[in-house]
Short mmCIF file of C-alpha atoms in Angstrom, two decimals:
data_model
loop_
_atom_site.label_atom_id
_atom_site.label_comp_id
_atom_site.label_asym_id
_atom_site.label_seq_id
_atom_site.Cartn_x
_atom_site.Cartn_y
_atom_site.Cartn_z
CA UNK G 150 84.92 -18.68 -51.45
CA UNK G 151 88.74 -17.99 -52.36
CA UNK G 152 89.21 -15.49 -55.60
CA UNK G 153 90.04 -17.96 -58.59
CA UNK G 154 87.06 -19.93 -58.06
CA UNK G 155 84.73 -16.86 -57.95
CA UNK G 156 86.70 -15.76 -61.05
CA UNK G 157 85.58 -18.73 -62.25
CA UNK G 158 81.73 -19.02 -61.51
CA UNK G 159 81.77 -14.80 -62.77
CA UNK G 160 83.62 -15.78 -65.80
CA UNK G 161 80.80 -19.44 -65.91
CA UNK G 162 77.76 -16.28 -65.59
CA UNK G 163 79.22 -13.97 -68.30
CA UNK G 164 79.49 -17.08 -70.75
CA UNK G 165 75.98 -18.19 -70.04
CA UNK G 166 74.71 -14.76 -70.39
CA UNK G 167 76.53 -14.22 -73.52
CA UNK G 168 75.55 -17.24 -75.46
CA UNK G 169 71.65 -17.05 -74.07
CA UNK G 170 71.81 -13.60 -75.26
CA UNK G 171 73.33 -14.34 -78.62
CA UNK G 172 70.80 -16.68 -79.11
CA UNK G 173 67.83 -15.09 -78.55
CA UNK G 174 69.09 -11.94 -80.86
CA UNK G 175 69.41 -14.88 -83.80
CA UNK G 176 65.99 -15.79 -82.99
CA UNK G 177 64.34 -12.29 -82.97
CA UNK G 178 65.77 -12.31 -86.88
CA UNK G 179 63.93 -15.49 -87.63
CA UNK G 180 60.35 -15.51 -89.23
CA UNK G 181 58.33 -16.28 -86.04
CA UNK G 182 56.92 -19.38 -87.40
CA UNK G 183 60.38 -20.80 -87.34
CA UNK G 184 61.38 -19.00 -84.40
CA UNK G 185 58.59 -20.70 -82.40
CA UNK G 186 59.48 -24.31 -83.70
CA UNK G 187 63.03 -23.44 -82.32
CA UNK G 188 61.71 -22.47 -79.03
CA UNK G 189 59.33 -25.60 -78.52
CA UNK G 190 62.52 -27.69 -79.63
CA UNK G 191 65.22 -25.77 -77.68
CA UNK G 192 62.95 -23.99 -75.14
CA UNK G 193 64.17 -26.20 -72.05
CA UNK G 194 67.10 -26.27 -72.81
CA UNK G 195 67.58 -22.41 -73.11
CA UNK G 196 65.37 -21.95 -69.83
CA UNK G 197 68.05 -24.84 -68.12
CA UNK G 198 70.79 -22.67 -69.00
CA UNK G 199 69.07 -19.56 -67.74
CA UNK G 200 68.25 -20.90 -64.06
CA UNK G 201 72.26 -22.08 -64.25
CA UNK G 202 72.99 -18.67 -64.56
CA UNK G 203 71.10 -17.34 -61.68
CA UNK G 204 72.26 -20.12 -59.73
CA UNK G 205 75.53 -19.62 -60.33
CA UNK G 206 74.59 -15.79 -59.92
CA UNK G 207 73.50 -16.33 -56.46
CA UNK G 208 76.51 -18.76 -55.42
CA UNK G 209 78.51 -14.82 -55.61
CA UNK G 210 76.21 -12.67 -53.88
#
């Protein structure tokens, strides 16, 4: 793999873990009642974007 495009999945990896980060630190400041509706109406999704990361992860080990 030439260097720009594993700039480019690192830089893909630090987005992901930002933004799955950021929102699970908004969620910890919801009331859990709302915080589990979020997560049985987001809850793929998030989990999606977390195996995309450790794909993308793996792609440069």
């Amino acid at each position: 793999m030439d260097a720009k495009a594993r700039e480019e999945l690192q830089t893909a990896v630090e987005a992901l873990d930002e933004a799955l980060g950021g929102l699970i630190n908004f969620m910890m400041t919801l009331r859990p009642t709302l915080r589990n509706e979020i997560i049985q109406i987001c809850g793929h999704h998030i989990e999606r974007a977390r195996q995309a990361k450790e794909r993308l992860e793996s792609l440069l080990r």
